[in-house]
CSV table of C-alpha atoms in Angstrom, one decimal:
chain,number,residue,atom,x,y,z
I,1,MET,CA,155.9,45.0,57.0
I,2,LYS,CA,158.8,46.5,58.8
I,3,LYS,CA,158.7,49.7,56.8
I,4,GLN,CA,155.0,50.1,57.4
I,5,LEU,CA,155.4,49.6,61.1
I,6,ILE,CA,158.0,52.4,61.2
I,7,ILE,CA,155.6,54.7,59.3
I,8,ALA,CA,152.8,53.9,61.6
I,9,LEU,CA,154.8,54.7,64.7
I,10,ALA,CA,155.9,58.0,63.2
I,11,ILE,CA,152.3,58.9,62.5
I,12,SER,CA,151.4,57.9,66.1
I,13,MET,CA,154.3,59.9,67.7
I,14,GLY,CA,153.4,62.9,65.6
I,15,ALA,CA,149.8,62.8,66.7
I,16,PHE,CA,150.9,62.5,70.4
I,17,SER,CA,153.2,65.5,69.9
I,18,PHE,CA,150.4,67.5,68.4
I,19,ALA,CA,148.2,66.6,71.4
I,20,GLN,CA,150.8,67.9,73.8
I,21,LYS,CA,151.2,71.2,71.9
I,22,LYS,CA,147.4,71.6,71.7
I,23,GLU,CA,147.0,71.2,75.4
I,24,LEU,CA,149.8,73.6,76.2
I,25,ARG,CA,148.4,76.1,73.7
I,26,ALA,CA,145.1,75.8,75.5
I,27,VAL,CA,146.8,76.7,78.8
I,28,GLU,CA,148.7,79.5,77.2
I,29,LYS,CA,145.6,81.0,75.6
I,30,ALA,CA,143.6,80.9,78.8
I,31,ILE,CA,146.4,82.7,80.6
I,32,LYS,CA,146.5,85.4,78.0
I,33,SER,CA,142.8,85.8,78.4
I,34,SER,CA,143.2,86.0,82.2
I,35,ASP,CA,140.8,83.0,82.5
I,36,PHE,CA,142.9,81.3,85.1
I,37,ALA,CA,140.3,78.7,86.1
I,38,ALA,CA,140.3,77.5,82.5
I,39,ALA,CA,144.1,77.6,82.5
I,40,LYS,CA,144.3,75.4,85.5
I,41,ALA,CA,141.7,73.0,84.0
I,42,ALA,CA,143.7,72.8,80.7
I,43,ALA,CA,146.9,72.2,82.7
I,44,THR,CA,145.2,69.3,84.5
I,45,SER,CA,144.4,67.8,81.1
I,46,ALA,CA,148.0,68.3,79.9
I,47,GLU,CA,149.3,66.7,83.0
I,48,GLY,CA,148.5,63.2,81.7
I,49,LEU,CA,150.8,63.8,78.8
I,50,LEU,CA,153.7,65.0,81.0
I,51,GLY,CA,155.5,61.6,81.1
I,52,ALA,CA,156.0,61.6,77.3
I,53,MET,CA,157.0,65.3,77.0
I,54,ASP,CA,160.6,66.3,76.1
I,55,GLU,CA,162.5,68.5,78.5
I,56,LYS,CA,161.6,71.7,76.7
I,57,SER,CA,157.8,70.9,76.7
I,58,LYS,CA,158.0,69.9,80.4
I,59,ALA,CA,159.6,73.3,81.2
I,60,LYS,CA,156.9,75.1,79.3
I,61,TYR,CA,154.2,73.1,81.2
I,62,TYR,CA,155.6,74.0,84.6
I,63,TYR,CA,156.1,77.6,83.6
I,64,LEU,CA,152.5,77.9,82.4
I,65,LEU,CA,151.2,76.0,85.4
I,66,GLY,CA,153.0,78.4,87.7
I,67,GLN,CA,151.4,81.3,85.9
I,68,ALA,CA,147.9,79.7,86.1
I,69,LEU,CA,148.2,79.1,89.8
I,70,TYR,CA,149.6,82.6,90.6
I,71,ALA,CA,146.6,84.0,88.5
I,72,ASN,CA,148.1,87.5,88.4
I,73,GLY,CA,148.1,87.7,92.2
I,74,LYS,CA,144.6,86.4,92.7
I,75,GLY,CA,145.6,82.8,93.6
I,76,SER,CA,145.3,81.6,97.1
I,77,ASP,CA,148.3,81.4,99.4
I,78,ALA,CA,148.4,77.6,98.7
I,79,ASP,CA,148.2,78.2,95.0
I,80,VAL,CA,151.0,80.8,95.1
I,81,ALA,CA,153.2,78.4,97.0
I,82,SER,CA,152.4,75.7,94.5
I,83,ALA,CA,153.1,78.1,91.6
I,84,LEU,CA,156.6,78.8,93.0
I,85,GLU,CA,157.3,75.1,93.2
I,86,ASN,CA,156.4,74.6,89.6
I,87,LEU,CA,158.3,77.7,88.4
I,88,THR,CA,161.4,76.3,90.0
I,89,LYS,CA,161.2,73.2,87.8
I,90,ALA,CA,161.3,75.4,84.7
I,91,GLU,CA,164.0,77.8,85.6
I,92,GLY,CA,166.6,76.2,83.4
I,93,THR,CA,164.6,77.0,80.2
I,94,TYR,CA,162.6,80.1,81.3
I,95,GLY,CA,165.2,81.7,83.5
I,96,ALA,CA,164.6,85.4,82.6
I,97,GLU,CA,160.8,85.0,82.5
I,98,ILE,CA,160.7,83.2,85.9
I,99,THR,CA,163.0,85.8,87.5
I,100,ASN,CA,160.6,88.5,86.4
I,101,LEU,CA,157.5,86.6,87.5
I,102,LYS,CA,159.1,85.8,90.9
I,103,GLN,CA,159.8,89.5,91.4
I,104,THR,CA,156.2,90.2,90.7
I,105,ILE,CA,155.1,87.5,93.1
I,106,SER,CA,157.5,88.9,95.7
I,107,ASN,CA,156.1,92.4,95.3
I,108,GLY,CA,152.6,91.1,95.6
I,109,LEU,CA,153.5,89.4,98.9
I,110,LEU,CA,155.2,92.6,100.1
I,111,THR,CA,152.0,94.6,99.3
I,112,LYS,CA,150.0,92.2,101.5
I,113,ALA,CA,152.6,92.4,104.2
I,114,ASN,CA,152.6,96.2,104.3
I,115,THR,CA,148.8,96.3,104.2
I,116,ALA,CA,148.6,93.9,107.2
I,117,TYR,CA,151.3,96.0,109.0
I,118,GLU,CA,149.4,99.2,108.5
I,119,LYS,CA,146.4,97.5,110.0
I,120,GLN,CA,148.7,96.5,112.9
I,121,ASP,CA,148.0,92.9,112.0
I,122,TYR,CA,151.6,92.0,112.8
I,123,SER,CA,151.2,88.3,112.8
I,124,THR,CA,149.9,88.3,109.2
I,125,ALA,CA,152.5,90.9,108.2
I,126,SER,CA,155.3,88.7,109.6
I,127,LYS,CA,154.2,85.7,107.6
I,128,TYR,CA,153.9,87.6,104.3
I,129,PHE,CA,157.3,89.2,104.9
I,130,GLU,CA,158.8,85.8,105.3
I,131,LYS,CA,157.0,84.4,102.2
I,132,SER,CA,158.4,87.3,100.2
I,133,TYR,CA,161.9,86.5,101.4
I,134,ARG,CA,161.4,82.8,100.5
I,135,VAL,CA,160.6,83.8,96.9
I,136,LYS,CA,163.9,85.7,96.5
I,137,ALA,CA,166.3,84.5,99.2
I,138,LYS,CA,168.6,87.4,98.4
I,139,ASP,CA,166.3,90.0,100.0
I,140,THR,CA,167.3,89.1,103.6
I,141,VAL,CA,165.8,92.4,104.9
I,142,TYR,CA,162.4,90.9,104.5
I,143,LEU,CA,163.4,88.0,106.8
I,144,TYR,CA,164.5,90.6,109.3
I,145,TYR,CA,161.1,92.3,109.0
I,146,ALA,CA,159.4,89.0,109.5
I,147,ALA,CA,161.3,88.4,112.8
I,148,ALA,CA,160.8,91.9,114.1
I,149,THR,CA,157.0,91.9,113.4
I,150,ALA,CA,156.7,88.4,115.1
I,151,VAL,CA,158.2,90.0,118.2
I,152,ASN,CA,155.5,92.7,118.1
I,153,VAL,CA,152.8,90.0,118.7
I,154,GLN,CA,154.9,87.9,121.1
I,155,GLU,CA,155.3,85.0,118.7
I,156,TYR,CA,158.6,84.4,120.3
I,157,ASP,CA,159.3,80.8,119.2
I,158,ARG,CA,158.8,81.9,115.5
I,159,ALA,CA,160.9,85.0,116.0
I,160,LEU,CA,163.7,83.0,117.5
I,161,VAL,CA,163.8,80.6,114.5
I,162,LEU,CA,163.9,83.6,112.1
I,163,TYR,CA,166.5,85.5,114.1
I,164,ASP,CA,168.7,82.4,114.3
I,165,GLU,CA,168.5,82.0,110.5
I,166,LEU,CA,169.5,85.7,110.1
I,167,LYS,CA,172.5,85.0,112.4
I,168,SER,CA,173.5,82.0,110.4
I,169,LEU,CA,173.3,84.0,107.2
I,170,GLY,CA,175.6,86.7,108.7
I,171,TYR,CA,172.9,89.3,108.2
I,172,THR,CA,173.9,92.8,109.4
I,173,GLY,CA,171.4,95.0,107.5
I,174,ILE,CA,174.2,97.5,106.8
I,175,GLN,CA,173.4,99.5,103.7
I,176,LYS,CA,174.7,102.6,101.9
I,177,GLN,CA,172.3,105.5,102.6
I,178,TYR,CA,172.0,108.6,100.4
I,179,PHE,CA,170.8,111.9,101.9
I,180,ALA,CA,170.4,115.6,101.2
I,181,THR,CA,168.9,118.5,103.1
I,182,ASN,CA,165.6,119.9,101.8
I,183,ASN,CA,166.0,123.7,101.2
I,184,GLU,CA,162.4,124.4,102.1
I,185,THR,CA,162.1,122.5,105.4
I,186,GLY,CA,165.8,122.5,106.4
I,187,GLU,CA,165.4,118.8,107.2
I,188,GLU,CA,167.7,116.0,106.1
I,189,GLU,CA,165.9,113.4,103.8
I,190,ILE,CA,166.9,109.9,103.0
I,191,LEU,CA,166.6,109.3,99.2
I,192,ASP,CA,167.7,106.8,96.6
I,193,LYS,CA,170.9,108.0,94.8
I,194,ALA,CA,169.2,108.9,91.5
I,195,THR,CA,166.5,111.0,93.2
I,196,ARG,CA,169.0,112.7,95.5
I,197,ASP,CA,171.2,113.7,92.6
I,198,LEU,CA,168.2,114.9,90.6
I,199,TYR,CA,167.0,117.1,93.5
I,200,VAL,CA,170.5,118.5,94.1
I,201,LYS,CA,170.8,119.3,90.5
I,202,ALA,CA,167.4,121.1,90.6
I,203,LYS,CA,168.7,122.9,93.7
I,204,SER,CA,165.7,121.9,95.8
I,205,HIS,CA,168.2,120.1,98.1
I,206,ILE,CA,171.7,120.8,99.3
I,207,LYS,CA,174.4,119.1,101.3
I,208,PRO,CA,174.3,115.7,99.6
I,209,GLY,CA,176.1,112.9,101.3
I,210,GLU,CA,176.2,109.2,101.9
I,211,ARG,CA,176.9,106.9,104.9
I,212,MET,CA,176.6,103.3,106.0
I,213,THR,CA,173.7,102.4,108.3
I,214,GLU,CA,174.4,100.8,111.6
I,215,SER,CA,174.5,97.0,111.9
I,216,LYS,CA,171.3,95.2,112.9
I,217,LYS,CA,173.3,92.4,114.5
I,218,PRO,CA,173.3,93.9,118.1
I,219,GLU,CA,169.6,94.3,117.9
I,220,ILE,CA,169.1,90.7,116.7
I,221,VAL,CA,171.2,89.2,119.4
I,222,LYS,CA,169.6,91.4,122.0
I,223,ASN,CA,166.1,90.4,121.0
I,224,MET,CA,167.0,86.8,121.1
I,225,ALA,CA,168.4,87.2,124.6
I,226,LEU,CA,165.3,89.1,125.8
I,227,ILE,CA,163.1,86.4,124.4
I,228,TYR,CA,165.0,83.7,126.3
I,229,VAL,CA,164.6,85.9,129.4
I,230,SER,CA,160.9,86.2,128.9
I,231,GLN,CA,160.6,82.4,128.4
I,232,GLY,CA,162.5,81.7,131.6
I,233,ASN,CA,165.3,80.0,129.7
I,234,ASP,CA,168.0,81.5,131.9
I,235,ASP,CA,171.0,79.6,130.8
I,236,LYS,CA,170.4,80.4,127.1
I,237,ALA,CA,169.4,84.0,128.1
I,238,ILE,CA,172.8,84.6,129.9
I,239,GLY,CA,174.7,83.2,126.9
I,240,ALA,CA,172.8,85.3,124.4
I,241,LEU,CA,173.0,88.4,126.7
I,242,GLN,CA,176.8,88.0,127.0
I,243,GLU,CA,177.0,87.8,123.2
I,244,ALA,CA,174.8,90.8,122.8
I,245,ARG,CA,176.9,92.8,125.3
I,246,ALA,CA,180.0,91.9,123.3
I,247,GLU,CA,178.2,93.8,120.4
I,248,SER,CA,177.0,96.6,122.6
I,249,PRO,CA,179.0,96.7,125.9
I,250,ASN,CA,177.4,99.9,127.2
I,251,ASP,CA,173.8,99.0,126.6
I,252,ILE,CA,172.2,99.5,130.1
I,253,ASN,CA,169.2,97.4,129.2
I,254,LEU,CA,171.4,94.5,128.3
I,255,ILE,CA,173.3,94.7,131.5
I,256,LEU,CA,170.1,94.9,133.6
I,257,SER,CA,168.6,92.0,131.7
I,258,GLU,CA,171.7,89.8,132.3
I,259,ALA,CA,171.7,91.0,136.0
I,260,ASN,CA,168.0,89.9,136.3
I,261,ALA,CA,168.7,86.5,134.8
I,262,HIS,CA,171.5,86.0,137.3
I,263,TYR,CA,169.2,87.1,140.1
I,264,LYS,CA,166.6,84.6,139.1
I,265,MET,CA,169.3,81.9,139.1
I,266,GLY,CA,170.5,82.9,142.6
I,267,ASN,CA,173.8,84.4,141.4
I,268,ILE,CA,173.4,87.4,143.7
I,269,GLU,CA,177.1,88.4,143.6
I,270,LYS,CA,177.1,88.5,139.8
I,271,PHE,CA,173.8,90.4,139.9
I,272,GLN,CA,175.3,93.1,142.2
I,273,GLU,CA,178.4,93.3,140.1
I,274,LEU,CA,176.3,94.0,137.0
I,275,LEU,CA,174.1,96.5,138.8
I,276,SER,CA,177.2,98.4,139.9
I,277,LYS,CA,178.5,98.4,136.3
I,278,ALA,CA,175.2,99.8,135.1
I,279,THR,CA,175.3,102.5,137.8
I,280,GLU,CA,178.7,103.5,136.7
I,281,LEU,CA,177.4,104.0,133.1
I,282,ASP,CA,174.2,105.7,134.3
I,283,PRO,CA,174.7,107.3,137.7
I,284,THR,CA,171.5,109.4,137.5
I,285,ASN,CA,169.2,106.4,137.1
I,286,PRO,CA,167.1,106.1,140.4
I,287,GLU,CA,166.0,102.5,139.6
I,288,LEU,CA,169.5,101.3,139.5
I,289,GLN,CA,170.2,102.8,142.9
I,290,TYR,CA,167.0,101.3,144.3
I,291,ASN,CA,167.8,97.8,143.0
I,292,LEU,CA,171.3,98.1,144.6
I,293,GLY,CA,169.5,99.0,147.9
I,294,VAL,CA,167.3,95.9,147.6
I,295,ILE,CA,170.3,93.7,147.2
I,296,ALA,CA,172.1,95.4,150.1
I,297,ALA,CA,169.1,94.9,152.3
I,298,GLU,CA,168.7,91.2,151.3
I,299,SER,CA,172.5,90.8,152.0
I,300,ASP,CA,172.0,92.2,155.5
I,301,HIS,CA,173.7,95.5,154.9
I,302,PRO,CA,171.0,97.9,156.1
I,303,VAL,CA,173.3,101.0,156.2
I,304,GLU,CA,174.4,100.6,152.6
I,305,ALA,CA,170.8,99.8,151.6
I,306,LYS,CA,169.5,103.0,153.2
I,307,ALA,CA,172.2,105.0,151.4
I,308,TYR,CA,171.2,103.5,148.0
I,309,TYR,CA,167.5,104.2,148.7
I,310,GLU,CA,168.3,107.8,149.7
I,311,LYS,CA,170.2,108.3,146.5
I,312,ALA,CA,167.2,107.0,144.5
I,313,ILE,CA,165.0,109.5,146.3
I,314,GLU,CA,167.6,112.3,145.6
I,315,LEU,CA,167.4,111.4,141.9
I,316,ASP,CA,163.6,111.0,141.9
I,317,PRO,CA,161.8,112.5,144.9
I,318,THR,CA,158.6,110.6,143.9
I,319,TYR,CA,160.2,107.1,144.0
I,320,VAL,CA,157.5,105.6,146.4
I,321,ASN,CA,159.1,102.2,146.9
I,322,ALA,CA,162.3,103.8,148.1
I,323,TYR,CA,160.5,105.6,150.9
I,324,ILE,CA,158.6,102.4,151.8
I,325,ASN,CA,161.8,100.3,151.9
I,326,ILE,CA,163.6,102.9,154.1
I,327,SER,CA,160.7,102.6,156.6
I,328,ALA,CA,161.0,98.8,156.4
I,329,LEU,CA,164.7,99.1,157.3
I,330,VAL,CA,163.8,101.3,160.2
I,331,LEU,CA,161.0,99.0,161.5
I,332,ALA,CA,163.2,95.9,161.1
I,333,ARG,CA,165.3,97.2,164.0
I,334,GLU,CA,162.4,96.6,166.4
I,335,GLU,CA,162.7,92.8,166.3
I,336,PRO,CA,165.6,92.5,168.7
I,337,LEU,CA,163.9,95.0,171.0
I,338,ILE,CA,160.7,92.9,171.1
I,339,THR,CA,162.7,89.8,171.7
I,340,GLU,CA,164.4,91.4,174.7
I,341,MET,CA,161.1,92.9,176.0
I,342,ASN,CA,159.4,89.5,175.9
I,343,GLY,CA,162.3,87.9,177.8
I,344,LEU,CA,162.3,90.3,180.8
I,345,GLY,CA,161.0,89.4,184.2
I,346,SER,CA,159.0,91.4,186.7
I,347,SER,CA,161.8,92.9,188.8
I,348,LYS,CA,162.1,96.6,189.2
I,349,LYS,CA,165.3,96.5,187.1
I,350,ASP,CA,163.5,94.6,184.4
I,351,ASP,CA,160.6,97.1,184.5
I,352,LEU,CA,163.0,100.0,184.0
I,353,ARG,CA,164.7,98.2,181.1
I,354,TYR,CA,161.3,97.4,179.6
I,355,ASP,CA,160.4,101.1,179.7
I,356,GLU,CA,163.7,102.0,178.0
I,357,LEU,CA,163.1,99.4,175.3
I,358,ARG,CA,159.5,100.6,174.8
I,359,GLU,CA,160.7,104.2,174.3
I,360,GLU,CA,163.4,103.0,171.9
I,361,ARG,CA,160.8,101.1,170.0
I,362,GLN,CA,158.5,104.1,169.8
I,363,ASN,CA,161.3,106.2,168.6
I,364,LEU,CA,161.8,103.7,165.7
I,365,TYR,CA,158.1,104.2,164.8
I,366,ARG,CA,158.5,108.0,164.9
I,367,GLU,CA,161.6,107.6,162.6
I,368,ALA,CA,159.5,105.5,160.1
I,369,VAL,CA,156.5,107.8,160.0
I,370,PRO,CA,157.9,110.5,157.7
I,371,PHE,CA,158.9,108.0,155.1
I,372,LEU,CA,155.5,106.2,155.2
I,373,SER,CA,153.7,109.6,155.1
I,374,LYS,CA,155.6,110.7,152.1
I,375,ALA,CA,154.9,107.4,150.3
I,376,LEU,CA,151.2,107.8,151.0
I,377,GLU,CA,151.3,111.5,149.9
I,378,ILE,CA,152.8,110.4,146.5
I,379,ASP,CA,150.7,107.3,146.1
I,380,THR,CA,147.4,108.0,147.9
I,381,GLU,CA,146.1,104.5,147.2
I,382,ASN,CA,149.0,102.6,148.7
I,383,LEU,CA,147.1,100.3,151.0
I,384,SER,CA,150.3,98.8,152.6
I,385,ALA,CA,151.7,102.2,153.5
I,386,ALA,CA,148.3,103.3,154.9
I,387,LYS,CA,147.9,100.1,157.1
I,388,THR,CA,151.4,100.3,158.5
I,389,LEU,CA,151.0,104.0,159.3
I,390,MET,CA,147.6,103.4,160.9
I,391,ASN,CA,149.1,100.7,163.2
I,392,ILE,CA,152.0,102.9,164.1
I,393,TYR,CA,149.7,105.8,165.2
I,394,ASN,CA,147.7,103.3,167.3
I,395,ILE,CA,150.9,102.2,169.1
I,396,LEU,CA,152.0,105.7,169.6
I,397,GLY,CA,148.6,106.6,171.0
I,398,GLU,CA,147.9,109.2,168.3
I,399,SER,CA,144.3,108.1,168.0
I,400,ASP,CA,143.0,110.9,165.8
I,401,LYS,CA,145.5,110.2,163.1
I,402,ALA,CA,144.9,106.5,163.5
I,403,LYS,CA,141.2,107.0,163.2
I,404,GLY,CA,141.6,109.0,160.0
I,405,LEU,CA,143.8,106.4,158.4
I,406,LYS,CA,141.4,103.6,159.5
I,407,ALA,CA,138.7,105.2,157.3
I,408,LYS,CA,141.1,105.5,154.5
I,409,VAL,CA,142.2,101.8,154.8
I,410,GLU,CA,138.6,100.7,154.8
I,411,ALA,CA,137.9,102.7,151.7
I,412,LEU,CA,140.9,101.3,149.9
I,413,GLU,CA,140.0,97.8,150.9
I,414,GLY,CA,136.4,98.3,149.8
I,415,ALA,CA,137.6,99.5,146.4
I,416,GLN,CA,139.6,96.3,145.7
């Protein structure tokens, strides 16, 4: 009886093994015929036998299931993700085959990413670039592309996560670049080494060379900082901006971004210090001079403020806000005059003083007129300048000019 039992078990195990092989062959056959629906159905049937399979058969099952789900690139995004999970389980046995298949999957995802990018569908492109990276984590450049394209569509939270991952990986993006000059166009072209050498040998290109590309780290840190700024996360923004400036100390935009973050936090002294630094690096930038003027005015230094505004105008004669702000500085001097005028009595001495103050006030208006007129000349739809100028002409008794501006003000208000 004992011998018969052993024989019976042997026959039973042999039948089970045959069933496993039959189901796996069915999956394999369907894949070879590109009938992936049938392959997935056969894989589902074989799944019930998985618990009794040996390691080699299990590896084959996962490898075939991965192929069936990928379906030569026709599988859904969910199927492709599942395919990669199953392929990972078979890597020990089918290492070379899976490496090749993953490369194919990665290339397919890159094709989708590039197609979306060309259509300016940056959100989709970003996600496919990331998926391509996840297939082969060595290709960190695709993670960089994923972050950069996320920024294009203001998906800042996602971009921050990706940039942070790039930082933790120590990504720099530095690569060796091969180049040569095209004889026909006279322009330098970036080529892979083999192609460059071939072209140089064929004498269609000259002056071959190689160089290392610049690091992407400053850009990554800078973008992270600017995202924090846009989100109003000033503390993190300043920390990131300082890190970015350590990478690119003379980047004007970084200095200004940090200056603005300090300004929002009320750190006016630091704001002014950074603006001064930016002005040293870029002395011909009218915007920097204008901003320094604003700070000087807010700090109750009107003489310095006017000098900054005048410098901005010297650098850019069409800088409208500089003209308007100079007129504002001039008109601000009337407040103490009005206060004194309102405090005078009715004596002859007070009447004489009142006339002096009124003349002084009108002289301020006359001083402000050229700046407001120039602003309105440059920006003909500047309602604020038009209204202020109209009121000044009324006070000065220049009724014709005031009447002309009244019509302009009404037209501008009607257009709003």
